[in-house]
XYZ file of C-alpha atoms in Angstrom:
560
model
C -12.375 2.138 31.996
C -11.830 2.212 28.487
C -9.084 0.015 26.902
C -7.894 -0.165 23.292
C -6.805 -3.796 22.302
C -8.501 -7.133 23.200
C -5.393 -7.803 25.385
C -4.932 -4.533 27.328
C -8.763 -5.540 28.502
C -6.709 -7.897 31.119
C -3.306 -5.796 31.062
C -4.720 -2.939 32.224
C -6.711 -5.026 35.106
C -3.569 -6.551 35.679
C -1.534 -2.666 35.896
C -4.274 -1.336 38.005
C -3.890 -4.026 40.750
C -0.297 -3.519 40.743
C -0.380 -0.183 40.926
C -2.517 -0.412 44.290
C -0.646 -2.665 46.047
C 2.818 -0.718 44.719
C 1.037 2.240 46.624
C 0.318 0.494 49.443
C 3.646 -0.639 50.051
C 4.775 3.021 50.001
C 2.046 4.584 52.124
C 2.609 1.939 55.107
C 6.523 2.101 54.302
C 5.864 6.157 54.996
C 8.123 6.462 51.942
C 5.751 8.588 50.759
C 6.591 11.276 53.346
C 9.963 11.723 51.876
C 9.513 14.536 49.129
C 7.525 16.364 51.352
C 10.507 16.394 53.952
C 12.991 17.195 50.900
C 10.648 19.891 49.859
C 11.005 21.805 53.447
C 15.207 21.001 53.812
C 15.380 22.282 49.878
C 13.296 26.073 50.949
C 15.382 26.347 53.543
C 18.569 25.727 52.436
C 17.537 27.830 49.149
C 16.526 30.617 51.043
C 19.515 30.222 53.389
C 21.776 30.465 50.544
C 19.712 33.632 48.979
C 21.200 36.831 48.628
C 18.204 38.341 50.130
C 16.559 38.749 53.658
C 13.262 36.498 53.867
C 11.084 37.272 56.764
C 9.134 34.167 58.215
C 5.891 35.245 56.498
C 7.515 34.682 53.404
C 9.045 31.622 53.522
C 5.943 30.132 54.889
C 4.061 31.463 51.943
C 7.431 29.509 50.010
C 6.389 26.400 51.445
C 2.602 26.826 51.330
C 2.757 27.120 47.548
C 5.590 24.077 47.541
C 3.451 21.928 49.751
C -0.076 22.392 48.402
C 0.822 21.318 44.480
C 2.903 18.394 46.202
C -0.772 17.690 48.283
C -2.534 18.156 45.281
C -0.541 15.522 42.774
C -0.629 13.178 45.933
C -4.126 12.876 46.354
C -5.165 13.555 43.102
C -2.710 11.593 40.434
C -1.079 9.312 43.192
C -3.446 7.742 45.348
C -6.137 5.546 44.320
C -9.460 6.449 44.966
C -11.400 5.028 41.698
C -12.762 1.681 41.343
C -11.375 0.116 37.916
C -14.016 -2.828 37.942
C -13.165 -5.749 35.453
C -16.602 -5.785 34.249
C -16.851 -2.613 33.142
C -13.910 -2.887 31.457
C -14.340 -2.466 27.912
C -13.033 -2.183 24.369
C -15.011 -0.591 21.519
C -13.585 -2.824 18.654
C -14.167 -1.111 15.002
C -13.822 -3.763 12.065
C -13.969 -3.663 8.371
C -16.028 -7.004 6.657
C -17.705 -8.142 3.777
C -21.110 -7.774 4.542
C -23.815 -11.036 2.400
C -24.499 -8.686 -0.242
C -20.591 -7.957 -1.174
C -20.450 -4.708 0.608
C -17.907 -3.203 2.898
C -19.054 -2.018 6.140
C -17.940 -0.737 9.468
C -19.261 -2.604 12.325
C -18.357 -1.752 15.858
C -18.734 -4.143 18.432
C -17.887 -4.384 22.216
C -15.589 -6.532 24.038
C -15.266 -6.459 27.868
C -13.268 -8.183 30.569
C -13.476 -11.803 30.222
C -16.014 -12.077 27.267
C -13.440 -10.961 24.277
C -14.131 -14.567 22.302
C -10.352 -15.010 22.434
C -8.180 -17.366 24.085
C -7.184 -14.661 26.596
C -10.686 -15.763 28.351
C -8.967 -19.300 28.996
C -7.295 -16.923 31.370
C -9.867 -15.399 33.500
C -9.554 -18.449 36.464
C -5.785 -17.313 36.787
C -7.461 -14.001 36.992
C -9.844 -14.414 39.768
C -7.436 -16.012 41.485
C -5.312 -13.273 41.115
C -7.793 -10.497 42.103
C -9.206 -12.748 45.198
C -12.320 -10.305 45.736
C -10.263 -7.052 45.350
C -11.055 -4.585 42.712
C -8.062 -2.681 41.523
C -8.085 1.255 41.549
C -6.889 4.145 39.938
C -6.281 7.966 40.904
C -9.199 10.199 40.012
C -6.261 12.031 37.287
C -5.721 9.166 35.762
C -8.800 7.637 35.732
C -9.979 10.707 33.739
C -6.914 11.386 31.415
C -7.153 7.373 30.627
C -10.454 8.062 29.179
C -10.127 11.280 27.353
C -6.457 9.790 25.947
C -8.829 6.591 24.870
C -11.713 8.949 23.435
C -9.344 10.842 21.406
C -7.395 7.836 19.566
C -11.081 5.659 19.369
C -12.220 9.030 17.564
C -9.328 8.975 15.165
C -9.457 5.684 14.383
C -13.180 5.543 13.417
C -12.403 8.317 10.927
C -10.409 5.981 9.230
C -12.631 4.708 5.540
C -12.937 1.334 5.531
C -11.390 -1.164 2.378
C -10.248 -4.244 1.927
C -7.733 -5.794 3.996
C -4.958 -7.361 1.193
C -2.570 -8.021 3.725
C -4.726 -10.204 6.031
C -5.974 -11.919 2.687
C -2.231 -12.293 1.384
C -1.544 -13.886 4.429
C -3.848 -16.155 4.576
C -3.047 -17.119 0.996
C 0.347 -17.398 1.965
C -0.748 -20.735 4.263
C -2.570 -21.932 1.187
C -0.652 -25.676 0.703
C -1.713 -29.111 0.165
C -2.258 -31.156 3.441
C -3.283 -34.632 1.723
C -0.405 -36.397 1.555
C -2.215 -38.996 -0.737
C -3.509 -36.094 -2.698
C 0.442 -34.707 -3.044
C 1.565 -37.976 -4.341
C -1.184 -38.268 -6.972
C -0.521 -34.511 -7.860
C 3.692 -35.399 -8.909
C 2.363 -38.690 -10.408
C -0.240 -36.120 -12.470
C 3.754 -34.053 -13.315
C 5.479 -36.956 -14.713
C 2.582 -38.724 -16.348
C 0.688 -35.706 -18.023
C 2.515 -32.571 -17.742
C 5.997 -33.184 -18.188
C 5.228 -35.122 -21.711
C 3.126 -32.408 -22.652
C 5.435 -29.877 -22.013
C 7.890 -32.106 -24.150
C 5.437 -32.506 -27.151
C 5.212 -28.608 -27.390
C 8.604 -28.051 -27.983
C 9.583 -30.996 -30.049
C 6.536 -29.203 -31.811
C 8.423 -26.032 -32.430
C 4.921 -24.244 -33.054
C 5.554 -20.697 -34.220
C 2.659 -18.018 -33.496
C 1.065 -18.456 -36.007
C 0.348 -21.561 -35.228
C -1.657 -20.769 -32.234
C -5.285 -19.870 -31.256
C -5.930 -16.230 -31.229
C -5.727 -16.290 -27.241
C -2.393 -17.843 -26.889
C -0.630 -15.772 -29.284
C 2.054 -12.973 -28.742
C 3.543 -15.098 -25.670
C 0.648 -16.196 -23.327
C 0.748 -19.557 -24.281
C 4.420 -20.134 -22.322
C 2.974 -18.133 -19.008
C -0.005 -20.740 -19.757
C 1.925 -23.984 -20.077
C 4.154 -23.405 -16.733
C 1.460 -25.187 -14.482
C -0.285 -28.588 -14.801
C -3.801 -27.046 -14.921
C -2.933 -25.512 -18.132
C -5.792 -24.443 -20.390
C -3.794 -24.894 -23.620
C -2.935 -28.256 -22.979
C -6.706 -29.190 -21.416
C -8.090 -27.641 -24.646
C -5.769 -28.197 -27.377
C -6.288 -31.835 -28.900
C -2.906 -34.179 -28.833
C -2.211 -33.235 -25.332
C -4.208 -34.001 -22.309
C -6.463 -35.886 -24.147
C -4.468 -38.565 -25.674
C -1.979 -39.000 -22.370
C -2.945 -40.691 -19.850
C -2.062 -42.163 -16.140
C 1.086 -45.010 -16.235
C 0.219 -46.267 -13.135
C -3.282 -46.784 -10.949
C -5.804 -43.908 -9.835
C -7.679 -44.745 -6.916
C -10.313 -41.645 -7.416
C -10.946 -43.408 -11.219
C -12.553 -46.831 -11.422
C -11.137 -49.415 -13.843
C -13.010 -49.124 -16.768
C -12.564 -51.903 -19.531
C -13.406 -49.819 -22.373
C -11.031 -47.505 -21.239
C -7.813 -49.371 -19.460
C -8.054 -52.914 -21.015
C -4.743 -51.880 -22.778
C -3.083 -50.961 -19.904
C -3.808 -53.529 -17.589
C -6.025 -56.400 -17.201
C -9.201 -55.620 -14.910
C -8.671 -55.651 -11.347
C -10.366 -58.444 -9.114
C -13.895 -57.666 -8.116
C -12.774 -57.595 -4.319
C -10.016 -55.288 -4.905
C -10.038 -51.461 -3.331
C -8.285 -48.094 -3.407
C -5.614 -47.698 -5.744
C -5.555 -51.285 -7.019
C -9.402 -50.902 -7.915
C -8.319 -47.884 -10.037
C -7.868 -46.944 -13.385
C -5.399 -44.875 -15.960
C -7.760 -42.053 -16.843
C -6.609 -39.755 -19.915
C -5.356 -36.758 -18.050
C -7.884 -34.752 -19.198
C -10.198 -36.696 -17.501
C -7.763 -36.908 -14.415
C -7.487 -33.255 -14.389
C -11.079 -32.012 -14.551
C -12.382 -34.910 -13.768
C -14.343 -36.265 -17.182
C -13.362 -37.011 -20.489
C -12.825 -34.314 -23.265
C -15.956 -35.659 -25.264
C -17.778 -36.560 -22.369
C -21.606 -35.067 -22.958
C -22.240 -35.016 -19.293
C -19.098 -33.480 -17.724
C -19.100 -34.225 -13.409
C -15.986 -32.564 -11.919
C -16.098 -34.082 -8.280
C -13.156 -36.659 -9.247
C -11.299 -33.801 -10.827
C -7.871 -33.920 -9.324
C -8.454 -30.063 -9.503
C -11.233 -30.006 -7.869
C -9.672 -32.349 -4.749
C -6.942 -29.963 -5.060
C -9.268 -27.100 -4.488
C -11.240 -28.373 -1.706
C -8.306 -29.571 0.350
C -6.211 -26.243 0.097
C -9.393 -24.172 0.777
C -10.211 -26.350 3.651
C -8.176 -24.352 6.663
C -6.216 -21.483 5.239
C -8.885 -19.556 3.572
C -12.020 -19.596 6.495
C -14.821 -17.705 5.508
C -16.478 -18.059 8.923
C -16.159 -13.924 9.222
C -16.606 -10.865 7.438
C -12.988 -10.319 8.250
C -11.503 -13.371 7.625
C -8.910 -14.409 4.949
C -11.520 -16.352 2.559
C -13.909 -13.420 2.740
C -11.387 -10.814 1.752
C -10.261 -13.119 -1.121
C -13.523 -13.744 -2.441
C -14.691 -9.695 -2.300
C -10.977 -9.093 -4.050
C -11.225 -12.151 -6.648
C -14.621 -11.029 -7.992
C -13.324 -8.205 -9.155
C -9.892 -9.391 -10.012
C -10.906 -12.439 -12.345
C -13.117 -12.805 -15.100
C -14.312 -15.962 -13.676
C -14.584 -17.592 -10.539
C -12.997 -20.598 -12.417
C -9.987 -18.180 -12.957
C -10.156 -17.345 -9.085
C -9.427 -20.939 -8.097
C -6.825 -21.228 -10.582
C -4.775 -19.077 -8.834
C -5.599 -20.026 -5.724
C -3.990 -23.618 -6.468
C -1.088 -22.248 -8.396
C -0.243 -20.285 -5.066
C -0.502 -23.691 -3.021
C 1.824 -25.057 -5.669
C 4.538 -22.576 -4.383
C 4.538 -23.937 -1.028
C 5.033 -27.457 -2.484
C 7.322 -26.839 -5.237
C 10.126 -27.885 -3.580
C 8.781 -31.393 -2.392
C 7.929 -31.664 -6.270
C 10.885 -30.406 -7.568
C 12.919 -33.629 -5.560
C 10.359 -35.890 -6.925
C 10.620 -35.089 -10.630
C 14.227 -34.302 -10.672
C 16.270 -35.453 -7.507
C 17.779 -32.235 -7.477
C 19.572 -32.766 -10.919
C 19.652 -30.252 -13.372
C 20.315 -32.163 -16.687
C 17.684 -34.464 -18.185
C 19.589 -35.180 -21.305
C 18.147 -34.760 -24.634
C 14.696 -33.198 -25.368
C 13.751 -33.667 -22.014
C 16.434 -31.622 -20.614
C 16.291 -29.263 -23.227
C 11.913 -28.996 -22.084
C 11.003 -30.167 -19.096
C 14.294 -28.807 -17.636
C 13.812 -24.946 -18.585
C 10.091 -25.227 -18.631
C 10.059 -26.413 -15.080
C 12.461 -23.495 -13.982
C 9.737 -21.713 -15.931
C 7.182 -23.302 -13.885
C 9.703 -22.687 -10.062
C 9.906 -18.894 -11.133
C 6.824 -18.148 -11.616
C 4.073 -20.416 -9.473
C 7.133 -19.277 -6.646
C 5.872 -15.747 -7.075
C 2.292 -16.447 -6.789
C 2.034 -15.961 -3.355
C -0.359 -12.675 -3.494
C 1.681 -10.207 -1.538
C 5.621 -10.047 -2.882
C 7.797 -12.788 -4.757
C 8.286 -14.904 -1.604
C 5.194 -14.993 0.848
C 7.298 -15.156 3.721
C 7.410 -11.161 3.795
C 3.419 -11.084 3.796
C 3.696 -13.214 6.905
C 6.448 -11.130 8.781
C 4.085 -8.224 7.988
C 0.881 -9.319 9.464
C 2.999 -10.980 12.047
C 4.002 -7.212 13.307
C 0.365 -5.955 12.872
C -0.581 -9.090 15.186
C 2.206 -8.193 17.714
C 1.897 -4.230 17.584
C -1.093 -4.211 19.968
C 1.014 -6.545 22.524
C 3.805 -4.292 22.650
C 1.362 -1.523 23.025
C -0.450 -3.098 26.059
C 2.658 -4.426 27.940
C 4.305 -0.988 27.504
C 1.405 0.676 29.004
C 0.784 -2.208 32.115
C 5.196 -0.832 32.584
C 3.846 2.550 32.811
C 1.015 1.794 34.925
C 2.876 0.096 37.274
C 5.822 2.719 37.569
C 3.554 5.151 37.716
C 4.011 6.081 41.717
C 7.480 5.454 41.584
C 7.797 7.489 39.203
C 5.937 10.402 40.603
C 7.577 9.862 44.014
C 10.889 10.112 42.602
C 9.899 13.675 40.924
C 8.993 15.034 44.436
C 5.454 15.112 43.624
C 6.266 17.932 40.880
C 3.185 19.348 38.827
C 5.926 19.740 36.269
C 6.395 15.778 36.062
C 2.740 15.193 36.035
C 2.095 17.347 32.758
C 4.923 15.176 31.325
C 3.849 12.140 32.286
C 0.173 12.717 30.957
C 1.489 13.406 27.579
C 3.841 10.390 27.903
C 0.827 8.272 28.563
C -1.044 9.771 26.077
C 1.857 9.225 23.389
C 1.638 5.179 23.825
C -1.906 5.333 23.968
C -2.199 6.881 20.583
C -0.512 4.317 19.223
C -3.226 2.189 18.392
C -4.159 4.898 16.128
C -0.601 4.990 14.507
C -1.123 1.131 14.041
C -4.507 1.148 12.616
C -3.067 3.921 10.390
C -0.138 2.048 9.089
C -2.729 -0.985 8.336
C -4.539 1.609 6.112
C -1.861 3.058 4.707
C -0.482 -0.621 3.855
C -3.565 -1.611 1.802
C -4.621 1.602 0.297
C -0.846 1.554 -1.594
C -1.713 -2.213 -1.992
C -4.996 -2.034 -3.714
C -3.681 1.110 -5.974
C -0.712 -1.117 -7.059
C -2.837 -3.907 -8.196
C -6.120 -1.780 -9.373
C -4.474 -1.673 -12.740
C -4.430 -5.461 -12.960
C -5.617 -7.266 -15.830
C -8.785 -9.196 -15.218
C -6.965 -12.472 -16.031
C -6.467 -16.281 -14.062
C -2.327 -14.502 -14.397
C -3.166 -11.288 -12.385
C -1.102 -12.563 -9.301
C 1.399 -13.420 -11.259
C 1.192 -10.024 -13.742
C 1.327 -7.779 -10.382
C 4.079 -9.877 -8.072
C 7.224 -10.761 -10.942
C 9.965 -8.215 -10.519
C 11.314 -9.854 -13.467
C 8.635 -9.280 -15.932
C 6.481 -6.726 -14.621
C 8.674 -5.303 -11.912
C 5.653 -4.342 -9.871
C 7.260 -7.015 -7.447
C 9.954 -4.609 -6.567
C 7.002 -2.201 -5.830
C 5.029 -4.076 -3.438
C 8.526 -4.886 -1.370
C 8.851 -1.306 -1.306
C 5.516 -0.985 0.432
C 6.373 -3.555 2.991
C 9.285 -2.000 4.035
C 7.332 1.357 4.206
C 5.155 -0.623 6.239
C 7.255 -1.677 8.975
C 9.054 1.577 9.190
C 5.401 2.937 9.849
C 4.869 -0.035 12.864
C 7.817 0.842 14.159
C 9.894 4.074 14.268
C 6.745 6.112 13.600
C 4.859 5.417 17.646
C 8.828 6.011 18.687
C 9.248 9.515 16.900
C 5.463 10.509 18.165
C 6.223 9.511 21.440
C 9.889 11.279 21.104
C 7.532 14.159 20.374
C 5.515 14.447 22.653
C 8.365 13.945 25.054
C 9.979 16.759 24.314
C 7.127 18.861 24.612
C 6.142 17.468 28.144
C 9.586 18.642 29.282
C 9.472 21.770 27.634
C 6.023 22.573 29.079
C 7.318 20.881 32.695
C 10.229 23.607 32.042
C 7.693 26.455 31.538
C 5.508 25.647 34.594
C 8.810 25.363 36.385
C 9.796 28.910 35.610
C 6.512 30.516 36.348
C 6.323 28.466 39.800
C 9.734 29.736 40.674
C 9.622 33.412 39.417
C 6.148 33.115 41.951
C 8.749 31.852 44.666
C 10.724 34.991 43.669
C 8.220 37.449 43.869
C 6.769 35.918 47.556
C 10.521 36.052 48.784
C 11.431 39.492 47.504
C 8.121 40.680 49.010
C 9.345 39.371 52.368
C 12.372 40.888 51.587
C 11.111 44.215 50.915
C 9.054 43.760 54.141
C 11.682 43.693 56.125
C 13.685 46.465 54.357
C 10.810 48.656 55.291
C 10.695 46.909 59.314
C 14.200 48.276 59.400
C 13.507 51.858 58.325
C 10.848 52.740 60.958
C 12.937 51.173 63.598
C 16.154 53.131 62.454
C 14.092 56.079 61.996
C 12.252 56.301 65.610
C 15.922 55.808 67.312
C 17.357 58.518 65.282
C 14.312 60.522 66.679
């Protein structure tokens, strides 16, 4: 049987086996005898109550038509008779990757009971134990609606195009943060040593534009300056290059030439930090001197930086994953792959801005002097808009709520359908068996099943408005920020807008197609209901008429 999440693979096992022993229970309780004997009181009494005459022939033809639909649900849509076998359970999964050459492609793949590569297999003792040798069944209706209703939404879902998936990529960007806590430290000893003086000497500078390279004029160069990996301050001489470290760098050996004026050289037997030096902070940012002739970035605290935050939240172990979308969506987002990583570690500065913030400051807002009137506003600068760099909407907490529904949709899905499964007899039993209820209940099944169409189309939907709204970006290192400030682009605002959109399509639209589809079950329940009893009608008033006529000749030959 056909399934259409990795977790309904077990659910529906799980629904299935229920459902059998639910019947069982019924069939040896003979409850299932009782809308049969309702059926035969109800004819009578109707046809007690009728205004007309209904000869024996005729109300046996009543309860023929009565009985064989109820006989016909019952051993069709009721009792089990088809094997649902766990290993030939399956799920035809259609993804959307990155293929080696930079391609997107559609790959389908399938997952069966017990081989999904998920956790859910962890579960599969519990299973067995579960099953103990018996292999749940279905009725033959079901059993064939189940896979026409899974045929139709598989179908509809492969029609979908395939793109890039921004939201799993913003989400994964969105657990982008700094998990050396050595690495942490060195990074606010890097803001007090290097960048806050920095940011200090450019304003007691009072530079006016003109006074700027070509690229940093009209503006960029305060966008530029908000982060400690800025290029103006890396390039520009009388910055980076002349300040250096105050106290100790473990990933820098002591170098005479170099730190004899800070400090005298460090025994020979000494290690880590105290075996360190006070590099320049260019050299402590990239990782070698601004003159150096033979530049090697591996000490880099940028490049540390970069390694440790791509370490776990950006795998690139799939063509799906999180690193894989990022790097098909940075190539074409970024002039450089330099650029790329830039804003990868400004967005892992958001989640740590806080933690920096009580370092530099202690939650005061006055400095005093120039370097309230600098590092103050410069670092609000610096809160407002490395806080917004988290790729999906001004706080990245959204991005995770989002994928967090898309993760839980399918769940919902499955345990609303193993609910359905499992009231399934009841449910009929209670309608008397009624061909009416079964039409409804079809479509009702049908309804949630379609869902995982709806979801897969709200996914869609969710990056195709995604990847318009940021198609116009400029191919900058400041495109995250250019597309995600409601305050100076307002593109923010816009991208909120499509997450709410979002959920609204995860959530109320499966509820209104299902409402829907509801209404026309009943509706069509209502039609055979009418055409079943104006039948009735027609079999009575023949027996009726019959014995009108039975009355005549017997009237007639006494008269005679």
């Amino acid at each position: 049987m056909p399934v259409g999440s990795t977790i309904e693979l077990y659910t529906t096992v799980l629904g299935w086996l229920l459902y059998s022993a639910i019947w069982d229970v019924l069939a040896n309780t003979g409850l299932i005898l009782i809308p049969f004997i309702a059926a035969v009181l109800k004819v009578l009494l109707d046809t007690r109550d009728s205004a007309q005459e209904i000869e024996a022939d005729g109300l046996i033809r009543i309860l023929e038509t009565r009985i064989y639909i109820m006989l016909f649900v019952v051993f069709f849509a009721v009792q089990p008779q088809v094997n649902v076998n766990p290993a030939e359970t399956t799920y035809s999964q259609y993804r959307c990757g990155v293929t080696a050459s930079g391609s997107l492609s559609k790959t389908l793949s399938e997952l069966s009971y017990g081989s999904t590569n998920s956790t859910l297999d962890d579960s599969m003792p519990t299973f067995s134990v579960m099953l103990d040798a018996r292999i749940p069944q279905s009725p033959l209706w079901w059993y064939l609606v189940t896979k026409l209703n899974h045929a139709i939404t598989q179908a509809a879902r492969q029609e979908l195009p395939c793109q890039a998936d921004l939201r799993t990529m913003g989400a994964g960007l969105s657990k982008l943060n700094i998990p050396d806590k050595s690495l942490k430290d060195e990074l606010k000893d890097f803001f007090k040593d290097c960048w806050q003086p920095a940011v200090n000497q450019f304003r007691a500078e009072q530079l006016t534009d003109d006074d700027l390279p070509e690229a940093y004029k009209d503006g960029v160069v305060y966008d530029d300056i908000t982060w400690p990996g800025s290029k103006y301050f890396t390039s520009q001489s009388g910055y980076y290059d002349t300040l250096r470290a105050n106290s100790r760098v473990a990933a820098f050996p002591y170098s005479p030439s170099r730190d004899s004026s800070k400090a005298p050289e460090p025994p020979s037997n000494s290690v880590g930090v105290d075996a360190g030096g006070f590099p320049t902070c260019h050299e402590w940012w990239v990782g070698h001197s601004s003159t150096s002739t033979s530049p090697n970035t591996e000490y880099g605290l940028r490049e540390r930086l970069l390694e440790n935050i791509k370490q776990d939240a950006l795998p690139n172990d799939a063509e799906d994953s999180a690193g894989s979308w990022w790097n098909f969506w940075a190539e074409d987002k970024f002039a450089t792959a330099s650029d790329a990583d830039d804003a990868l570690i400004k967005t892992a500065l958001n989640a740590e801005s806080s933690d920096i913030e009580l370092e530099l400051t202690n939650r005061s807002t006055e400095y005093g002097g120039a370097l309230g009137s600098a590092a103050d506003q410069t670092f609000r600068g610096f809160r407002s808009l490395i806080g917004s760099a988290g790729l999906l909407i001004s706080g990245a907490t959204k991005a995770v709520e989002v994928e967090m529904v898309r993760q839980v949709a399918p769940m919902v899905q499955s345990m609303v359908l193993l609910i359905f499964t499992v009231g399934l007899p009841l449910f009929l039993l209670l309608s008397s068996y009624s061909l009416p209820s079964l039409v409804a209940l079809s479509l009702l099944q049908f309804s949630i099943i379609f869902w995982g169409f709806l979801f897969s189309l709200a996914a869609w939907l969710d990056n195709f408005l995604l990847s318009g709204l940021w198609s116009s970006a400029d191919q900058n290192a400041n495109v995250l920020m250019d597309t995600l400030i409601p305050n100076t682009s307002g593109i923010g605002t816009q991208v909120l807008a499509i997450t709410w959109v979002t959920w609204l399509l995860y959530t109320l639209a499966p509820l209104a197609f299902t409402y829907g589809l509801g209404v026309a079950g009943v509706r069509a329940g209502e039609k055979i209901t009418q055409v079943m009893g104006s039948e009735s009608g027609a079999i009575g008033g023949a027996g009726g008429k019959g014995v009108g006529v039975a009355k005549q000749i017997v009237t007639k030959g006494k008269s005679k």
